[in-house]
Amino acid sequence: MKIDYSEFYEQLKGSDLESWNNALPELIAHGLRYERYGLLPQWEEALAQLPALKRVAVDLKNEVRIEGEACPELTEQLQAFHPWRKGPYNIHGVHIDTEWRSDWKWDRVLPHLQPLEGRTILDVGCGNGYHCWRMAGEGAKLVVGIDPTPMFICQFFALKNFINNSRAWVLPLGIEHVPETPGAFDTVFSMGVLYHRKSPVDHIFNLKSFLRPGGELVIETLVADGPEGYSLIPQGRYAKMRNVWFIPSVPTLELWLKRCGLRDIRTVDINTTSTDEQRSTDWMTFDSLPTFLDPADPTKTIEGHPAPKRAVVVATG
Ligand SMILES: C[S@@+](CC[C@H](N)C(=O)[O-])C[C@H]1O[C@@H](n2cnc3c(N)ncnc32)[C@H](O)[C@@H]1O
């Protein structure tokens, strides 16, 4: 398997995203440059070693599971892409038990959405593309995930080697690099990204710009208890993460969306992250949530902030 977007470029021809073909080759090359990402050649080599196995069944709707021919080396070959954060995946008998149960997030989000069948979808900050595959499993016409982290692009192509579905793609781009294409998407997702943005209101405006009128915006983010207007701005780290800027209260988040011109704003889920949902595994052996919490009081992070709680807000563009 190689990182190759030529089939994606063909798919864009004649679509609302056709103009991307002018800018994408250069943006993608920039997103995958060796000077910045020294391990990339190693991952590309690992991609090249992946076997072509016979598939007998593909399930992207209920989970991401590929059934078929087994391969004794497959566990080791997929371990080359450690750390696996988003999943889980079941690939030809190998269970990739990722740090996150991203399927649990999907179960909280999906019931509240307009049907994804036939939709063109943008998933901003999609990681290795776990939810992109699940969106394809719901019958989306085209899912474009974007994430600036090259390791996740390599994981995506490792999975694509086995899943072989051309409706979902992950591009090595940050949202700030996506070519302007007003109204090109029916549904826009931003899950786990808002609190990483220095300017969350600009992020929401940016997301909205990609949405067609009447389309659906889905934001999933950390939230903190508090009244309208309140936002936690951690001084230093939050749950050991360096790059957390704003953790709004739910009323503040809804107000931000309203001020950005979104309509029909609904908070459809609020959930405190458990150490069953985010934890170290054989496929992500670094520290995880259990050590990010105060051992004496797990309702607090190690820095003394409220422990991670996440909300899903859905709105119409
Ligand atoms: C917490 S993860 C969320 C992954 C996935 N959406 C989920 O909900 O499970 C945040 C992701 O945002 C990505 N990210 C960071 N900066 C970004 C940017 N400027 N534009 C798009 N994605 C970004 C990170 O690489 C990371 O994969």
Coordinates of C-alpha atoms and ligand atoms in Angstrom, one line a residue:
M1 CA 0.0 0.0 0.0
K2 CA 1.2 3.5 -0.8
I3 CA -0.1 6.9 0.2
D4 CA -1.8 7.7 -3.0
Y5 CA -4.7 10.2 -3.6
S6 CA -5.0 9.8 -7.4
E7 CA -8.4 8.0 -7.1
F8 CA -9.6 10.8 -4.8
Y9 CA -8.6 13.4 -7.3
E10 CA -10.6 11.5 -10.0
Q11 CA -13.7 11.4 -7.6
L12 CA -13.5 15.2 -7.2
K13 CA -13.8 15.9 -10.9
G14 CA -17.3 17.2 -11.7
S15 CA -18.1 17.7 -8.0
D16 CA -18.4 20.9 -5.9
L17 CA -14.9 20.1 -4.7
E18 CA -13.3 20.0 -8.2
S19 CA -11.4 23.2 -7.6
W20 CA -9.5 21.4 -4.7
N21 CA -7.6 19.5 -7.4
N22 CA -5.6 22.6 -8.2
A23 CA -4.3 23.1 -4.7
L24 CA -4.4 19.6 -3.1
P25 CA -1.2 18.0 -4.6
E26 CA 1.0 20.7 -3.2
L27 CA -0.8 20.9 0.1
I28 CA -0.6 17.1 0.6
A29 CA 3.1 17.1 -0.3
H30 CA 3.6 19.9 2.3
G31 CA 1.6 17.9 4.9
L32 CA 3.8 14.8 4.3
R33 CA 7.3 16.4 4.0
Y34 CA 10.2 14.3 5.3
E35 CA 12.1 17.3 6.7
R36 CA 9.4 17.8 9.3
Y37 CA 8.3 14.2 9.9
G38 CA 11.4 12.1 10.2
L39 CA 9.6 8.8 10.9
L40 CA 7.5 9.1 7.7
P41 CA 9.9 7.0 5.6
Q42 CA 9.7 4.2 8.2
W43 CA 5.9 4.2 8.2
E44 CA 5.8 4.3 4.4
E45 CA 8.1 1.2 4.4
A46 CA 5.7 -0.5 6.9
L47 CA 2.8 0.4 4.5
A48 CA 4.7 -1.2 1.6
Q49 CA 5.0 -4.5 3.6
L50 CA 1.3 -4.9 4.2
P51 CA -0.1 -8.0 2.6
A52 CA -3.0 -8.2 0.1
L53 CA -5.5 -10.5 1.9
K54 CA -8.7 -12.1 0.6
R55 CA -11.8 -10.4 2.1
V56 CA -15.0 -12.2 2.8
A57 CA -16.9 -9.6 4.8
V58 CA -16.7 -5.9 5.5
D59 CA -18.8 -4.2 8.2
L60 CA -18.4 -0.5 8.6
K61 CA -21.9 0.1 9.9
N62 CA -21.9 -1.7 13.3
E63 CA -18.1 -1.6 13.9
V64 CA -15.0 -1.6 11.6
R65 CA -14.5 -5.2 11.0
I66 CA -12.9 -7.0 8.0
E67 CA -13.3 -10.8 7.9
G68 CA -11.1 -12.9 5.6
E69 CA -7.8 -14.6 5.1
A70 CA -5.6 -14.6 8.2
C71 CA -1.9 -13.7 8.2
P72 CA 0.4 -14.7 11.1
E73 CA 2.6 -11.5 10.7
L74 CA -0.3 -9.1 10.6
T75 CA -0.3 -8.2 14.3
E76 CA 3.4 -7.2 14.2
Q77 CA 2.9 -5.4 10.9
L78 CA 0.1 -3.3 12.3
Q79 CA 2.0 -2.7 15.5
A80 CA 4.6 -0.8 13.4
F81 CA 2.1 2.1 13.4
H82 CA 1.9 2.3 17.2
P83 CA 0.5 4.3 19.0
W84 CA -3.1 3.5 17.9
R85 CA -5.3 6.1 19.6
K86 CA -8.7 5.9 17.8
G87 CA -10.6 2.7 17.0
P88 CA -11.2 -0.2 17.7
Y89 CA -10.6 -2.1 14.5
N90 CA -10.9 -5.8 13.7
I91 CA -8.8 -6.6 10.7
H92 CA -8.5 -10.2 9.4
G93 CA -8.6 -11.6 13.0
V94 CA -6.4 -8.9 14.6
H95 CA -8.2 -6.8 17.2
I96 CA -6.6 -3.4 17.4
D97 CA -7.6 -2.4 20.9
T98 CA -7.0 1.3 20.7
E99 CA -6.5 3.9 23.5
W100 CA -10.0 5.2 22.9
R101 CA -13.3 3.4 22.4
S102 CA -14.2 5.8 19.6
D103 CA -17.2 3.5 18.9
W104 CA -18.7 4.7 22.1
K105 CA -18.5 8.3 21.0
W106 CA -20.1 7.4 17.7
D107 CA -22.9 5.6 19.5
R108 CA -23.6 8.9 21.5
V109 CA -23.5 11.0 18.3
L110 CA -25.1 9.1 15.5
P111 CA -28.7 8.8 16.9
H112 CA -29.0 12.6 16.9
L113 CA -28.0 13.3 13.3
Q114 CA -29.8 13.8 10.1
P115 CA -29.3 10.5 8.1
L116 CA -25.8 10.4 6.5
E117 CA -27.0 8.4 3.5
G118 CA -25.9 10.2 0.3
R119 CA -24.2 13.1 2.1
T120 CA -20.9 14.7 1.4
I121 CA -19.2 15.1 4.8
L122 CA -16.2 16.9 6.2
D123 CA -14.7 15.5 9.4
V124 CA -12.2 18.1 10.8
G125 CA -9.5 16.6 13.1
C126 CA -10.5 13.0 12.2
G127 CA -7.4 11.3 13.6
N128 CA -6.8 8.1 11.7
G129 CA -10.3 8.2 10.3
Y130 CA -12.2 5.9 12.5
H131 CA -15.4 7.9 12.4
C132 CA -14.9 8.5 8.6
W133 CA -15.2 4.7 8.0
R134 CA -18.3 4.6 10.2
M135 CA -19.8 7.5 8.2
A136 CA -19.1 5.6 5.0
G137 CA -20.9 2.7 6.7
E138 CA -24.0 4.9 7.1
G139 CA -24.0 5.3 3.3
A140 CA -22.3 8.7 3.0
K141 CA -21.5 9.6 -0.7
L142 CA -18.1 11.0 0.2
V143 CA -16.3 11.5 3.5
V144 CA -13.3 13.8 3.6
G145 CA -11.4 13.7 6.9
I146 CA -8.6 16.1 7.5
D147 CA -5.9 15.8 10.1
P148 CA -2.4 17.4 10.1
T149 CA -0.7 14.4 11.9
P150 CA 1.2 12.2 9.3
M151 CA 1.2 9.1 11.6
F152 CA -2.6 9.1 11.4
I153 CA -2.5 9.4 7.6
C154 CA -0.3 6.3 7.6
Q155 CA -2.7 4.5 9.9
F156 CA -5.6 5.4 7.6
F157 CA -3.8 4.0 4.6
A158 CA -2.8 0.9 6.5
L159 CA -6.5 0.3 7.2
K160 CA -7.5 1.3 3.6
N161 CA -5.2 -1.6 2.4
F162 CA -7.7 -4.0 4.0
I163 CA -11.0 -2.0 3.9
N164 CA -10.7 -1.0 0.3
N165 CA -13.6 1.5 0.4
S166 CA -13.2 4.7 -1.7
R167 CA -15.9 6.7 0.0
A168 CA -13.7 7.8 2.9
W169 CA -10.4 9.6 2.7
V170 CA -8.1 11.3 5.2
L171 CA -6.0 14.2 4.0
P172 CA -2.9 15.6 5.8
L173 CA -4.3 19.0 6.3
G174 CA -5.1 21.3 9.2
I175 CA -8.4 23.2 8.9
E176 CA -6.5 26.3 8.2
H177 CA -5.1 24.8 5.0
V178 CA -8.4 23.5 3.5
P179 CA -9.2 25.4 0.2
E180 CA -12.2 27.7 0.5
T181 CA -15.3 26.0 -0.8
P182 CA -18.4 27.7 0.6
G183 CA -21.3 25.4 1.1
A184 CA -19.7 22.3 -0.4
F185 CA -20.6 19.9 2.5
D186 CA -23.9 18.6 3.8
T187 CA -22.5 17.7 7.2
V188 CA -19.5 19.0 9.0
F189 CA -18.0 17.4 12.1
S190 CA -15.5 18.8 14.5
M191 CA -15.0 16.2 17.3
G192 CA -12.3 16.7 19.9
V193 CA -10.8 19.8 18.2
L194 CA -12.5 23.0 19.5
Y195 CA -10.5 23.1 22.8
H196 CA -7.3 22.8 20.8
R197 CA -8.1 26.0 18.9
K198 CA -6.7 29.3 20.2
S199 CA -9.8 31.0 18.7
P200 CA -12.8 28.8 19.1
V201 CA -15.3 31.3 17.6
D202 CA -13.2 31.6 14.5
H203 CA -13.1 27.8 14.4
I204 CA -16.9 27.7 14.4
F205 CA -17.1 30.4 11.7
N206 CA -14.7 28.4 9.6
L207 CA -16.6 25.2 10.0
K208 CA -19.8 26.9 9.1
S209 CA -18.3 28.3 5.9
F210 CA -18.0 24.8 4.5
L211 CA -21.6 23.9 5.3
R212 CA -24.4 24.3 2.7
P213 CA -27.4 26.3 3.9
G214 CA -29.6 23.8 5.9
G215 CA -26.7 21.4 6.4
E216 CA -25.7 20.0 9.8
L217 CA -22.8 21.0 12.0
V218 CA -21.8 18.6 14.7
I219 CA -19.4 19.7 17.5
E220 CA -18.1 17.4 20.1
T221 CA -15.8 19.0 22.7
L222 CA -14.7 19.1 26.3
V223 CA -17.1 21.2 28.5
A224 CA -16.9 22.6 32.0
D225 CA -19.8 23.2 34.4
G226 CA -20.7 26.9 34.6
P227 CA -23.2 29.5 33.6
E228 CA -23.6 31.2 30.2
G229 CA -20.4 33.2 29.5
Y230 CA -18.1 30.9 31.5
S231 CA -15.2 29.1 30.0
L232 CA -12.4 27.3 31.7
I233 CA -9.0 28.6 30.4
P234 CA -6.4 26.3 32.0
Q235 CA -3.2 28.0 33.0
G236 CA -0.7 25.4 31.8
R237 CA -1.8 21.9 31.1
Y238 CA -5.2 20.2 31.2
A239 CA -5.1 16.4 31.9
K240 CA -1.4 16.6 30.9
M241 CA -2.4 18.1 27.5
R242 CA -0.4 21.3 26.7
N243 CA -2.5 22.7 23.9
V244 CA -5.9 23.2 25.6
W245 CA -7.2 26.8 25.3
F246 CA -11.0 27.1 26.0
I247 CA -13.3 24.6 27.7
P248 CA -16.7 26.3 27.6
S249 CA -19.8 25.6 29.7
V250 CA -22.6 24.2 27.6
P251 CA -24.6 27.5 27.6
T252 CA -21.4 29.3 26.4
L253 CA -20.9 26.8 23.6
E254 CA -24.5 27.2 22.5
L255 CA -24.1 31.0 22.6
W256 CA -20.9 30.8 20.5
L257 CA -22.8 28.8 17.9
K258 CA -25.7 31.2 18.0
R259 CA -23.4 34.2 17.6
C260 CA -21.9 32.5 14.5
G261 CA -25.3 32.3 12.9
L262 CA -26.1 28.6 13.5
R263 CA -29.8 27.7 14.0
D264 CA -31.7 25.0 15.8
I265 CA -28.8 24.4 18.3
R266 CA -29.2 21.3 20.4
T267 CA -27.0 19.8 23.0
V268 CA -27.8 16.1 22.5
D269 CA -25.3 14.5 24.9
I270 CA -23.1 15.2 27.9
N271 CA -20.8 12.5 29.1
T272 CA -18.0 12.2 31.7
T273 CA -15.1 10.3 30.1
S274 CA -14.5 7.0 31.9
T275 CA -11.2 5.1 32.3
D276 CA -12.9 2.3 30.4
E277 CA -13.3 4.7 27.4
Q278 CA -9.7 6.1 27.4
R279 CA -6.9 3.9 28.7
S280 CA -3.5 2.4 27.8
T281 CA -3.6 -0.9 25.9
D282 CA -1.2 -3.2 24.0
W283 CA -1.8 -0.9 21.0
M284 CA -1.2 2.4 22.9
T285 CA 1.3 1.7 25.6
F286 CA 1.9 5.3 26.7
D287 CA 0.1 7.0 29.7
S288 CA -3.6 7.6 29.3
L289 CA -6.6 8.9 31.3
P290 CA -6.0 6.9 34.5
T291 CA -2.8 8.7 35.1
F292 CA -4.1 12.1 34.0
L293 CA -6.6 12.1 36.9
D294 CA -5.8 12.9 40.6
P295 CA -5.3 9.5 42.3
A296 CA -6.9 10.9 45.5
D297 CA -9.9 12.4 43.7
P298 CA -10.7 11.1 40.2
T299 CA -13.3 13.9 39.7
K300 CA -10.3 16.2 39.2
T301 CA -7.4 16.2 36.7
I302 CA -3.9 15.8 38.0
E303 CA -3.6 19.6 37.7
G304 CA -6.8 20.1 39.9
H305 CA -9.2 21.0 37.1
P306 CA -12.6 19.3 36.7
A307 CA -12.1 15.8 35.1
P308 CA -12.9 15.5 31.3
K309 CA -16.6 15.9 30.5
R310 CA -17.7 16.1 26.8
A311 CA -20.7 17.4 25.1
V312 CA -22.2 16.9 21.6
V313 CA -23.9 19.9 20.1
V314 CA -25.8 19.7 16.7
A315 CA -26.9 22.8 14.8
T316 CA -28.2 23.8 11.4
G317 CA -26.2 26.0 9.0
Ligands
LIG1 C1 -8.7 14.6 20.2 S1 -8.3 14.2 18.6 C2 -10.0 13.9 18.0 C3 -10.0 12.8 16.9 C4 -11.4 12.4 16.5 N1 -12.1 13.5 15.8 C5 -12.3 11.9 17.6 O1 -13.2 12.6 18.0 O2 -12.0 10.8 18.1 C6 -8.0 15.8 17.9 C7 -7.4 15.7 16.5 O3 -7.3 17.0 15.9 C8 -6.2 17.1 15.1 N2 -5.8 18.5 14.9 C9 -4.9 19.2 15.5 N3 -4.8 20.5 15.0 C10 -5.7 20.5 13.9 C11 -6.0 21.4 12.9 N4 -5.4 22.6 12.9 N5 -6.9 21.1 12.0 C12 -7.5 19.9 12.0 N6 -7.2 18.9 12.9 C13 -6.3 19.2 13.8 C14 -5.1 16.3 15.9 O4 -4.1 15.8 15.0 C15 -6.0 15.1 16.4 O5 -6.0 14.0 15.6

